[in-house]
């Protein structure tokens, strides 16, 4: 009944309250209602501490909402499930496993046979150009390489929706732009639904079909913008600059 | 020219790396020889050659209570048994205490009450509880060679060794589990791991370097507790007993040979652990 056609994730009146160590109530997310269409690329931008990561964690089933609901297709999300993947900002690879075993970790948890999951992991490693590092350990890789592996690992678990929590936030500017381009390729290849949280307006304008601009704490939706530029987008494009500028202004008013 | 200089340099560093660790023991041997010669009383300080002779023939029967080697072996088996029980209890307990705040609160105060009690202070109580009962008592074997072997493993001894090894292993396991990056656990959850897989495939391997360190310290303490455990009544074998018995016979050379054996075995066990640490946990160096 709550289900909208073409919707893969439905967030309804979601709020999240935390109790701080001093015992005060802190409203992190306030009354968010959001529809994520299937196969879309959505970016959520907002100042740090606006609760954008919290929304992803609740959508992934890692945290419970204080009120409101998150639906995946028509199922209520209450705990993590294989259909919704999540890529973290950093330190998410298992440091005691090689790259290939990291990528095969999800299928290993669900009992896929070794030969099958390794074969599949190789496919996903090739997709993110990390095939030659399959036997390396995470500590031997650069930050950008680790995030490629993290993306491959999330994809190898065959999720329907890929949530990404500032996946490039800890990378240098150059690597960041490189990985954005590759992520777009992966998205076009796999046609997953992606929801990516970022504090970089530039990143959102480069990647997204739709940008959700959040206000400062408590996190509320300020505006939703459809981006109708052809991909790959050029940062030299006038439209790119105008859109970036208007979102930056929007964020400034929020503070 | 350059090559020969490089070679010379390599050889010099190699020679140095081999000789430097030998210098302190050599110095000790020299001082020992001089002192033994000066004192001239082998009850106070026997000559190094005398002790060396004992160590060179470890399988020879001494003071009619078996050889150095068999007594070391008996002690070794005892330590390994008490230690294994300690590890089997401390590691699972440490993992759940590290992960669940409630279980930590439940046990921590209680366990901390017993932590400051030295293993040796348990001896009177342990004797009252277990007396001279051993694995032989438990298994009901009363004669034969099996009896002799099983009777060597007294519960009182196992208990003292257990207490000695338990706390270091527990503490480092709790610490190891607590310092596991929360993102790793979240990642495993999102990838579909159930609670038992979180424990086995994430918490345990992530905490393993810390657990191994605790096991190393625990083994050292267990080995030290052994000598006191072997002084307990009912013990008629083991390197600790051999040392105390040799003392009553004024055979100081056997006392020293026994002490050196304890040192060698302890250091070897430590080396095994260190090897495991270096071989399996190199990922930890740059993981954070």
XYZ file of C-alpha atoms in Angstrom:
543
model
C 0.000 0.000 0.000
C 2.964 2.233 0.697
C 4.650 0.917 -2.390
C 5.184 3.344 -5.258
C 5.695 1.933 -8.746
C 9.347 1.621 -9.788
C 10.429 2.326 -6.259
C 13.110 0.057 -4.827
C 13.765 1.833 -1.532
C 11.029 3.748 0.219
C 11.825 5.895 3.222
C 8.770 7.169 5.114
C 8.838 9.807 7.842
C 12.147 8.545 9.137
C 13.507 10.074 12.333
C 16.460 9.096 14.469
C 17.173 10.315 17.950
C 20.357 9.596 19.866
C 21.032 9.846 23.551
C 24.379 11.552 24.059
C 26.804 10.551 26.796
C 25.517 13.452 28.878
C 22.052 11.968 28.596
C 20.663 14.611 26.266
C 18.399 13.705 23.380
C 19.860 14.577 20.020
C 17.728 14.575 16.894
C 20.005 13.461 14.054
C 17.451 12.819 11.319
C 14.076 14.525 11.237
C 11.105 13.291 9.256
C 12.749 12.150 6.029
C 10.521 10.856 3.275
C 12.289 9.712 0.146
C 11.706 7.427 -2.795
C 14.616 5.765 -4.559
C 13.653 4.594 -8.065
C 15.057 1.362 -9.376
C 18.388 1.585 -11.281
C 18.788 5.243 -10.362
C 21.884 6.960 -9.065
C 21.028 9.161 -6.106
C 23.449 11.336 -4.169
C 22.728 12.733 -0.746
C 24.777 15.847 0.016
C 24.880 17.814 3.213
C 27.166 19.312 5.808
C 28.934 16.902 8.138
C 26.791 15.815 11.035
C 23.536 16.246 9.123
C 22.614 12.611 9.604
C 23.151 11.515 6.013
C 25.249 8.529 7.059
C 22.633 7.635 9.647
C 20.014 7.373 6.903
C 22.223 4.904 5.031
C 22.912 2.853 8.146
C 19.209 2.573 8.852
C 18.486 1.701 5.225
C 21.167 -1.015 5.400
C 19.515 -2.427 8.524
C 22.476 -1.699 10.782
C 20.555 0.707 12.994
C 16.927 0.978 14.023
C 14.875 4.089 13.295
C 13.356 6.005 16.195
C 10.227 6.426 14.117
C 9.241 5.937 10.515
C 10.105 3.082 8.180
C 12.419 1.976 5.402
C 11.085 -0.467 2.820
C 13.073 -2.471 0.318
C 10.582 -3.300 -2.454
C 7.642 -4.137 -0.232
C 9.612 -5.534 2.704
C 10.311 -3.609 5.869
C 14.067 -3.326 6.492
C 14.866 -4.332 10.063
C 18.202 -6.079 9.704
C 20.942 -6.364 7.087
C 20.049 -8.489 4.085
C 22.025 -9.538 1.041
C 19.926 -7.386 -1.319
C 21.229 -4.120 0.136
C 24.991 -3.619 0.065
C 26.936 -0.922 1.860
C 30.387 0.485 1.087
C 32.076 2.318 3.949
C 34.464 5.240 3.858
C 37.516 3.217 4.922
C 38.934 0.394 7.051
C 36.231 -2.004 5.996
C 38.367 -4.732 4.385
C 39.269 -7.708 6.539
C 43.007 -7.130 7.046
C 43.799 -10.839 7.577
C 42.313 -11.865 4.216
C 43.832 -11.410 0.777
C 42.080 -9.189 -1.745
C 40.368 -12.114 -3.448
C 39.193 -13.634 -0.166
C 37.833 -10.247 0.857
C 35.833 -10.015 -2.339
C 34.570 -13.557 -1.843
C 33.613 -12.917 1.804
C 29.908 -12.239 1.254
C 29.265 -15.425 -0.753
C 31.396 -17.316 1.809
C 29.060 -16.170 4.591
C 26.068 -17.455 2.663
C 27.723 -20.802 1.931
C 28.570 -20.529 -1.764
C 31.163 -23.158 -2.744
C 34.776 -22.084 -2.800
C 35.415 -22.572 -6.515
C 32.255 -20.694 -7.445
C 32.862 -17.719 -5.195
C 36.501 -17.380 -6.258
C 35.475 -17.460 -9.902
C 32.917 -14.767 -9.271
C 35.342 -12.701 -7.189
C 37.768 -12.679 -10.133
C 35.052 -11.270 -12.373
C 34.387 -8.445 -9.944
C 38.070 -7.758 -9.387
C 38.499 -7.367 -13.120
C 35.598 -4.942 -13.156
C 37.442 -2.592 -10.758
C 40.861 -3.201 -12.389
C 42.311 -4.950 -9.357
C 42.871 -8.385 -10.827
C 46.656 -8.246 -10.589
C 46.449 -7.541 -6.850
C 44.244 -10.490 -6.019
C 46.786 -12.099 -3.675
C 47.815 -8.891 -1.901
C 46.750 -8.018 1.631
C 44.824 -4.781 2.290
C 47.762 -3.171 4.089
C 49.806 -3.499 0.910
C 47.315 -1.378 -1.068
C 46.823 2.362 -1.394
C 43.618 3.987 -0.151
C 42.148 4.141 -3.646
C 42.909 0.472 -4.303
C 41.286 -0.538 -1.053
C 38.112 1.277 -2.011
C 38.070 -0.463 -5.379
C 38.283 -3.770 -3.553
C 35.548 -2.673 -1.148
C 33.293 -1.859 -4.110
C 34.098 -5.207 -5.746
C 33.317 -6.981 -2.486
C 29.948 -5.262 -2.170
C 29.089 -6.100 -5.791
C 30.208 -9.725 -5.507
C 27.491 -10.207 -2.898
C 25.001 -9.476 -5.734
C 23.018 -6.740 -4.055
C 20.063 -5.076 -5.693
C 20.881 -1.734 -4.131
C 24.318 -0.391 -3.380
C 24.547 2.146 -0.572
C 27.813 4.078 -0.385
C 28.799 6.085 2.662
C 31.332 8.692 1.514
C 33.283 5.968 -0.302
C 35.859 8.392 -1.692
C 35.933 10.762 1.287
C 39.370 9.694 2.491
C 41.066 9.797 -0.913
C 43.190 12.478 -2.523
C 41.544 14.663 -5.169
C 43.084 12.924 -8.142
C 42.275 9.369 -7.054
C 38.828 10.536 -6.143
C 38.046 11.783 -9.659
C 39.479 8.572 -11.116
C 37.291 6.402 -8.933
C 34.187 8.485 -9.614
C 34.674 7.824 -13.322
C 35.132 4.117 -12.723
C 32.138 3.922 -10.449
C 29.992 5.367 -13.230
C 31.289 2.683 -15.586
C 30.504 -0.030 -13.060
C 27.050 1.424 -12.537
C 26.339 1.534 -16.265
C 27.622 -2.026 -16.593
C 25.734 -3.557 -13.689
C 22.701 -1.277 -13.580
C 22.460 -1.418 -9.808
C 20.550 1.167 -7.870
C 23.111 3.365 -6.114
C 22.614 5.739 -3.215
C 25.807 7.613 -2.438
C 26.315 9.925 0.502
C 28.926 12.644 0.112
C 29.807 16.058 1.398
C 31.329 16.959 -1.957
C 28.861 18.881 -4.127
C 31.148 18.381 -7.107
C 31.008 14.626 -6.659
C 27.223 14.648 -6.453
C 26.831 16.772 -9.595
C 29.290 14.567 -11.484
C 27.601 11.300 -10.541
C 23.938 11.627 -9.733
C 20.631 11.467 -11.553
C 19.106 13.046 -8.549
C 20.640 15.041 -5.705
C 19.090 15.220 -2.261
C 20.341 18.328 -0.462
C 20.163 18.033 3.311
C 20.073 20.764 5.934
C 22.252 20.966 9.007
C 21.288 19.056 12.158
C 18.628 17.939 12.603
C 18.902 16.481 9.104
C 15.972 17.411 6.894
C 15.615 17.382 3.132
C 16.084 20.927 1.774
C 15.667 20.256 -1.911
C 15.654 17.466 -4.416
C 17.286 18.254 -7.758
C 17.086 16.239 -10.952
C 20.303 16.360 -12.963
C 19.731 16.083 -16.668
C 23.224 16.367 -18.090
C 24.622 13.671 -20.368
C 27.359 11.422 -19.039
C 30.310 11.511 -18.828
C 29.869 15.013 -17.512
C 32.490 17.652 -17.978
C 33.369 19.916 -15.130
C 34.053 22.605 -17.751
C 30.392 22.560 -18.710
C 28.524 25.749 -17.808
C 25.529 23.803 -16.531
C 27.837 21.787 -14.236
C 29.164 24.963 -12.692
C 25.753 26.560 -12.294
C 24.296 23.504 -10.609
C 27.283 23.173 -8.276
C 27.008 26.822 -7.396
C 23.301 26.692 -6.668
C 23.711 23.650 -4.395
C 26.577 25.315 -2.541
C 24.364 28.351 -1.980
C 21.567 26.109 -0.814
C 23.899 24.495 1.708
C 25.107 27.874 2.958
C 21.583 29.003 3.791
C 21.161 25.831 5.741
C 23.875 26.806 8.192
C 87.191 -3.168 -5.292
C 83.700 -1.970 -4.415
C 82.440 -5.526 -4.495
C 85.067 -6.754 -2.086
C 84.293 -3.873 0.263
C 80.611 -4.719 0.133
C 81.415 -8.338 0.817
C 83.625 -7.362 3.693
C 80.872 -5.191 5.113
C 78.282 -7.960 4.758
C 80.580 -10.424 6.463
C 81.323 -8.053 9.268
C 77.643 -7.399 9.987
C 76.965 -11.141 9.835
C 79.783 -11.933 12.238
C 78.615 -9.154 14.531
C 74.991 -10.322 14.488
C 76.165 -13.776 15.502
C 78.681 -12.764 18.141
C 76.899 -9.908 19.920
C 74.129 -12.091 21.412
C 76.792 -14.557 22.599
C 78.795 -11.963 24.513
C 76.683 -11.731 27.682
C 76.457 -15.524 28.199
C 80.197 -15.805 27.553
C 80.904 -13.106 30.113
C 78.662 -14.892 32.595
C 80.533 -18.153 31.988
C 83.854 -16.438 32.637
C 82.648 -14.850 35.884
C 81.104 -18.154 36.926
C 84.356 -20.036 36.343
C 86.385 -17.484 38.292
C 83.897 -17.400 41.193
C 83.624 -21.200 41.360
C 87.373 -21.409 41.448
C 87.618 -18.753 44.180
C 84.848 -20.235 46.354
C 86.010 -23.783 45.934
C 82.826 -25.232 47.433
C 80.599 -27.094 45.008
C 77.543 -26.902 47.273
C 77.611 -23.130 46.983
C 78.745 -22.907 43.366
C 79.731 -25.961 41.334
C 81.983 -25.540 38.328
C 80.527 -24.743 34.942
C 82.071 -27.919 33.537
C 80.205 -30.023 36.108
C 76.839 -28.502 35.172
C 77.750 -28.672 31.505
C 78.428 -32.385 31.873
C 74.929 -32.912 33.298
C 73.349 -30.947 30.457
C 75.362 -32.804 27.854
C 73.875 -36.127 28.991
C 70.246 -35.225 29.664
C 69.018 -38.827 29.495
C 71.232 -40.121 32.303
C 69.562 -41.148 35.551
C 70.255 -38.683 38.377
C 69.796 -39.118 42.153
C 67.653 -42.174 41.332
C 64.678 -40.134 40.233
C 64.975 -40.334 36.471
C 66.908 -38.238 33.996
C 66.825 -34.512 33.397
C 65.008 -35.098 30.111
C 62.218 -37.289 31.498
C 61.576 -34.854 34.337
C 61.467 -31.921 31.947
C 59.056 -33.897 29.773
C 56.792 -34.685 32.735
C 56.734 -30.998 33.634
C 56.115 -30.027 30.045
C 53.086 -32.312 29.759
C 51.650 -30.893 32.995
C 52.072 -27.319 31.862
C 50.565 -27.992 28.456
C 47.515 -29.647 30.045
C 46.844 -26.938 32.613
C 47.577 -24.311 30.026
C 45.280 -25.864 27.424
C 42.396 -25.864 29.889
C 43.125 -22.214 30.743
C 43.164 -21.231 27.059
C 39.982 -23.195 26.337
C 38.149 -21.336 29.103
C 39.749 -17.906 28.818
C 39.494 -17.384 25.044
C 35.732 -18.022 24.593
C 34.989 -16.176 27.828
C 37.178 -13.275 26.753
C 35.498 -13.085 23.345
C 31.969 -12.874 24.760
C 33.099 -10.525 27.541
C 34.755 -8.281 24.991
C 31.712 -8.247 22.729
C 28.727 -8.134 25.090
C 28.809 -5.301 27.632
C 26.355 -7.126 29.854
C 28.455 -10.280 30.135
C 31.520 -8.137 30.796
C 29.749 -6.378 33.669
C 28.501 -9.705 34.988
C 31.933 -11.342 35.222
C 34.422 -8.542 35.463
C 34.058 -7.517 39.105
C 34.014 -11.122 40.211
C 37.090 -12.058 38.194
C 39.004 -8.967 39.260
C 38.590 -10.042 42.871
C 40.700 -13.138 42.204
C 43.186 -11.558 39.842
C 45.530 -10.110 42.521
C 45.831 -13.447 44.346
C 49.200 -14.996 43.407
C 48.854 -18.539 42.056
C 51.000 -19.780 44.951
C 48.522 -18.428 47.515
C 46.013 -20.942 46.178
C 48.134 -23.898 47.286
C 46.618 -24.545 50.744
C 43.051 -24.301 49.458
C 43.825 -26.376 46.401
C 45.399 -29.046 48.576
C 42.319 -29.112 50.764
C 40.127 -29.510 47.710
C 42.061 -31.930 45.574
C 44.640 -33.466 47.921
C 46.728 -35.874 45.898
C 43.972 -36.858 43.487
C 45.082 -37.035 39.894
C 43.851 -37.999 36.460
C 44.398 -41.587 37.602
C 41.786 -41.081 40.332
C 39.370 -39.708 37.794
C 39.874 -42.443 35.228
C 39.813 -45.217 37.832
C 43.060 -46.784 36.632
C 44.881 -48.124 39.673
C 47.809 -50.139 38.401
C 50.347 -50.406 35.635
C 52.280 -47.948 33.586
C 49.154 -45.990 32.637
C 48.588 -45.372 36.325
C 52.080 -43.970 36.764
C 51.624 -41.636 33.829
C 48.165 -40.468 34.826
C 49.070 -40.140 38.493
C 51.748 -37.630 37.536
C 49.031 -35.213 36.482
C 47.678 -33.961 39.797
C 44.583 -31.760 39.817
C 46.201 -29.442 42.325
C 49.058 -28.801 39.899
C 46.759 -28.290 36.943
C 44.773 -25.810 38.986
C 47.802 -23.702 39.905
C 48.977 -23.676 36.290
C 45.439 -22.842 35.167
C 45.230 -19.836 37.487
C 48.612 -18.603 36.304
C 47.783 -18.771 32.595
C 44.099 -17.800 32.788
C 44.286 -14.072 33.513
C 46.810 -12.944 30.897
C 44.917 -14.855 28.204
C 41.543 -13.511 29.349
C 42.704 -9.910 29.600
C 44.344 -9.825 26.208
C 41.385 -11.572 24.560
C 38.960 -8.999 25.978
C 41.265 -6.210 24.903
C 41.679 -7.731 21.449
C 37.950 -8.088 20.857
C 37.202 -4.617 22.178
C 39.643 -2.975 19.864
C 38.189 -4.625 16.756
C 37.170 -1.863 14.381
C 33.350 -1.565 14.441
C 33.347 -1.055 10.667
C 34.637 -4.604 10.195
C 31.702 -6.000 12.148
C 29.240 -3.793 10.268
C 30.781 -4.848 6.951
C 30.370 -8.511 7.823
C 26.745 -7.916 8.851
C 25.919 -6.141 5.615
C 27.573 -8.972 3.681
C 25.176 -11.362 5.366
C 27.166 -12.825 8.266
C 25.108 -14.280 11.094
C 26.043 -13.900 14.746
C 28.096 -17.095 14.901
C 30.004 -16.095 11.745
C 30.689 -12.667 13.267
C 32.362 -14.435 16.176
C 34.261 -17.053 14.213
C 35.131 -15.181 11.025
C 35.525 -11.619 12.237
C 36.035 -11.149 15.972
C 38.307 -14.137 16.477
C 40.705 -13.488 13.579
C 40.704 -9.749 14.218
C 41.527 -10.271 17.886
C 43.936 -13.144 17.211
C 47.185 -11.144 17.336
C 46.247 -9.875 20.781
C 45.084 -13.340 21.871
C 48.378 -14.883 20.757
C 50.303 -12.278 22.739
C 48.231 -13.152 25.810
C 48.835 -16.842 25.204
C 52.550 -16.193 25.026
C 52.569 -14.325 28.324
C 50.244 -16.940 29.848
C 52.517 -19.785 28.838
C 55.490 -18.056 30.426
C 53.602 -17.621 33.692
C 52.254 -21.186 33.567
C 55.769 -22.497 33.187
C 56.862 -20.407 36.181
C 53.914 -21.597 38.283
C 54.963 -25.145 37.576
C 57.926 -25.143 39.923
C 55.724 -24.086 42.825
C 53.089 -26.609 41.770
C 55.676 -29.370 41.727
C 56.639 -28.572 45.296
C 53.173 -29.631 46.368
C 52.923 -32.845 48.397
C 52.254 -35.939 46.374
C 54.560 -34.901 43.572
C 57.469 -37.265 42.990
C 58.595 -36.105 39.594
C 58.981 -33.099 37.380
C 61.804 -30.657 36.988
C 60.611 -28.481 39.893
C 60.543 -31.466 42.207
C 63.915 -32.589 40.940
C 65.412 -29.208 41.804
C 64.015 -29.155 45.355
C 64.993 -32.782 45.885
C 68.522 -32.154 44.599
C 68.742 -29.214 47.000
C 68.018 -31.463 49.982
C 70.853 -33.696 48.771
C 73.126 -30.661 48.419
C 73.559 -31.414 44.678
C 73.756 -27.827 43.580
C 75.012 -28.849 40.144
C 71.691 -30.626 39.482
C 69.808 -27.589 40.817
C 71.569 -25.336 38.335
C 71.251 -27.802 35.459
C 67.515 -28.045 36.217
C 67.180 -24.272 36.261
C 68.963 -23.976 32.933
C 66.649 -26.642 31.468
C 63.617 -24.648 32.646
C 65.055 -21.584 30.974
C 65.765 -23.381 27.711
C 62.312 -24.969 27.493
C 60.563 -21.697 28.403
C 62.563 -19.722 25.873
C 61.903 -22.320 23.156
C 58.146 -22.202 23.739
C 58.283 -18.438 23.594
C 60.185 -18.619 20.340
C 57.531 -20.845 18.800
C 54.874 -18.282 19.678
C 56.936 -15.427 18.390
C 57.414 -17.294 15.155
C 53.646 -17.782 14.854
C 53.121 -14.088 15.529
C 55.555 -12.995 12.868
C 54.431 -15.465 10.292
C 50.680 -15.103 10.571
C 50.069 -11.588 11.733
C 52.200 -9.449 9.493
C 48.903 -7.911 8.310
C 48.590 -6.251 11.653
C 51.641 -4.057 11.170
C 49.963 -1.794 8.654
C 46.342 -2.716 9.150
C 45.314 0.321 11.134
